[in-house]
Amino acid sequence: MTDQPQDAPTVRDNPAEQRFEIHVGETLAGLSAYRDLDIGSVRQRIFFHTEVDDAFAGQGLAGILTRAALTESVARGRRIVALCPYVKRWLDSHHDVDDAVDPVGPEHLRAVS
């Protein structure tokens, strides 16, 4: 008897919903919601909520999702603003995009309210 291979998770941007999604097979397993804010020539992406469905807990999907979402956002010329507690904690221990992180200001809070 052989174990069935699990589907590898895939991360996709869903700009219509303003979120990155992580899928396992065809199942939506989690998301990271964002709002884009352009102030002059500064293009920012505010991450304000990340969640993974309980059915997929403990598989490291939030970290995979966050790394992909932040990396892709920076590659597209966006600076990162972390309102989401998970994204903040991830940034504290991963330094992949340190040079593209901006502090939270009142304009960011207004953008997501």
C-alpha positions as a Python dict, from the first residue, in 0.01 Angstrom:
ca = {
    (1, 'M'): (0, 0, 0),
    (2, 'T'): (135, 344, -92),
    (3, 'D'): (38, 677, 52),
    (4, 'Q'): (-138, 916, -181),
    (5, 'P'): (85, 1218, -249),
    (6, 'Q'): (-59, 1537, -114),
    (7, 'D'): (-110, 1824, -353),
    (8, 'A'): (162, 2083, -320),
    (9, 'P'): (24, 2418, -207),
    (10, 'T'): (10, 2696, -465),
    (11, 'V'): (-14, 3068, -400),
    (12, 'R'): (-200, 3298, -638),
    (13, 'D'): (-276, 3667, -634),
    (14, 'N'): (-647, 3739, -668),
    (15, 'P'): (-648, 4113, -739),
    (16, 'A'): (-1027, 4124, -785),
    (17, 'E'): (-1061, 4020, -419),
    (18, 'Q'): (-745, 4208, -311),
    (19, 'R'): (-588, 3902, -158),
    (20, 'F'): (-332, 3632, -210),
    (21, 'E'): (-473, 3283, -179),
    (22, 'I'): (-309, 2953, -97),
    (23, 'H'): (-469, 2648, -250),
    (24, 'V'): (-411, 2282, -175),
    (25, 'G'): (-528, 2109, -489),
    (26, 'E'): (-839, 2302, -584),
    (27, 'T'): (-930, 2384, -224),
    (28, 'L'): (-883, 2736, -92),
    (29, 'A'): (-683, 2679, 227),
    (30, 'G'): (-605, 3037, 329),
    (31, 'L'): (-567, 3397, 230),
    (32, 'S'): (-375, 3716, 296),
    (33, 'A'): (-582, 4029, 236),
    (34, 'Y'): (-430, 4356, 121),
    (35, 'R'): (-507, 4708, 5),
    (36, 'D'): (-289, 4901, -235),
    (37, 'L'): (-208, 5261, -153),
    (38, 'D'): (-21, 5493, -386),
    (39, 'I'): (110, 5815, -236),
    (40, 'G'): (294, 6010, -502),
    (41, 'S'): (550, 5776, -649),
    (42, 'V'): (544, 5540, -349),
    (43, 'R'): (345, 5226, -424),
    (44, 'Q'): (254, 5040, -105),
    (45, 'R'): (68, 4721, -31),
    (46, 'I'): (-93, 4705, 312),
    (47, 'F'): (-134, 4350, 445),
    (48, 'F'): (-405, 4357, 711),
    (49, 'H'): (-541, 4003, 754),
    (50, 'T'): (-406, 3650, 710),
    (51, 'E'): (-592, 3329, 783),
    (52, 'V'): (-561, 2957, 717),
    (53, 'D'): (-859, 2723, 744),
    (54, 'D'): (-849, 2505, 1055),
    (55, 'A'): (-855, 2195, 834),
    (56, 'F'): (-505, 2293, 712),
    (57, 'A'): (-358, 2404, 1046),
    (58, 'G'): (-6, 2298, 1137),
    (59, 'Q'): (115, 2252, 779),
    (60, 'G'): (315, 2575, 752),
    (61, 'L'): (78, 2721, 495),
    (62, 'A'): (64, 3067, 653),
    (63, 'G'): (441, 3100, 618),
    (64, 'I'): (439, 2976, 258),
    (65, 'L'): (155, 3217, 178),
    (66, 'T'): (322, 3514, 346),
    (67, 'R'): (663, 3460, 185),
    (68, 'A'): (507, 3429, -162),
    (69, 'A'): (272, 3727, -116),
    (70, 'L'): (542, 3961, 10),
    (71, 'T'): (803, 3848, -243),
    (72, 'E'): (564, 3886, -535),
    (73, 'S'): (442, 4224, -412),
    (74, 'V'): (799, 4357, -387),
    (75, 'A'): (883, 4212, -730),
    (76, 'R'): (590, 4412, -869),
    (77, 'G'): (728, 4734, -723),
    (78, 'R'): (518, 4750, -406),
    (79, 'R'): (651, 4841, -63),
    (80, 'I'): (513, 4640, 229),
    (81, 'V'): (312, 4777, 521),
    (82, 'A'): (225, 4514, 782),
    (83, 'L'): (-92, 4570, 981),
    (84, 'C'): (-163, 4198, 1008),
    (85, 'P'): (-19, 4053, 1330),
    (86, 'Y'): (94, 3736, 1151),
    (87, 'V'): (276, 3929, 879),
    (88, 'K'): (441, 4145, 1146),
    (89, 'R'): (568, 3837, 1332),
    (90, 'W'): (685, 3677, 1007),
    (91, 'L'): (883, 3990, 918),
    (92, 'D'): (1047, 3985, 1263),
    (93, 'S'): (1202, 3645, 1193),
    (94, 'H'): (1243, 3652, 813),
    (95, 'H'): (1444, 3924, 649),
    (96, 'D'): (1377, 3852, 282),
    (97, 'V'): (1211, 4190, 214),
    (98, 'D'): (1348, 4412, 494),
    (99, 'D'): (1452, 4684, 251),
    (100, 'A'): (1093, 4712, 120),
    (101, 'V'): (905, 4746, 451),
    (102, 'D'): (750, 5078, 554),
    (103, 'P'): (618, 5171, 899),
    (104, 'V'): (245, 5188, 968),
    (105, 'G'): (97, 5536, 961),
    (106, 'P'): (-253, 5681, 1003),
    (107, 'E'): (-306, 5678, 625),
    (108, 'H'): (-264, 5300, 627),
    (109, 'L'): (-521, 5254, 903),
    (110, 'R'): (-766, 5472, 709),
    (111, 'A'): (-707, 5273, 390),
    (112, 'V'): (-831, 4950, 549),
    (113, 'S'): (-1116, 5085, 761),
}
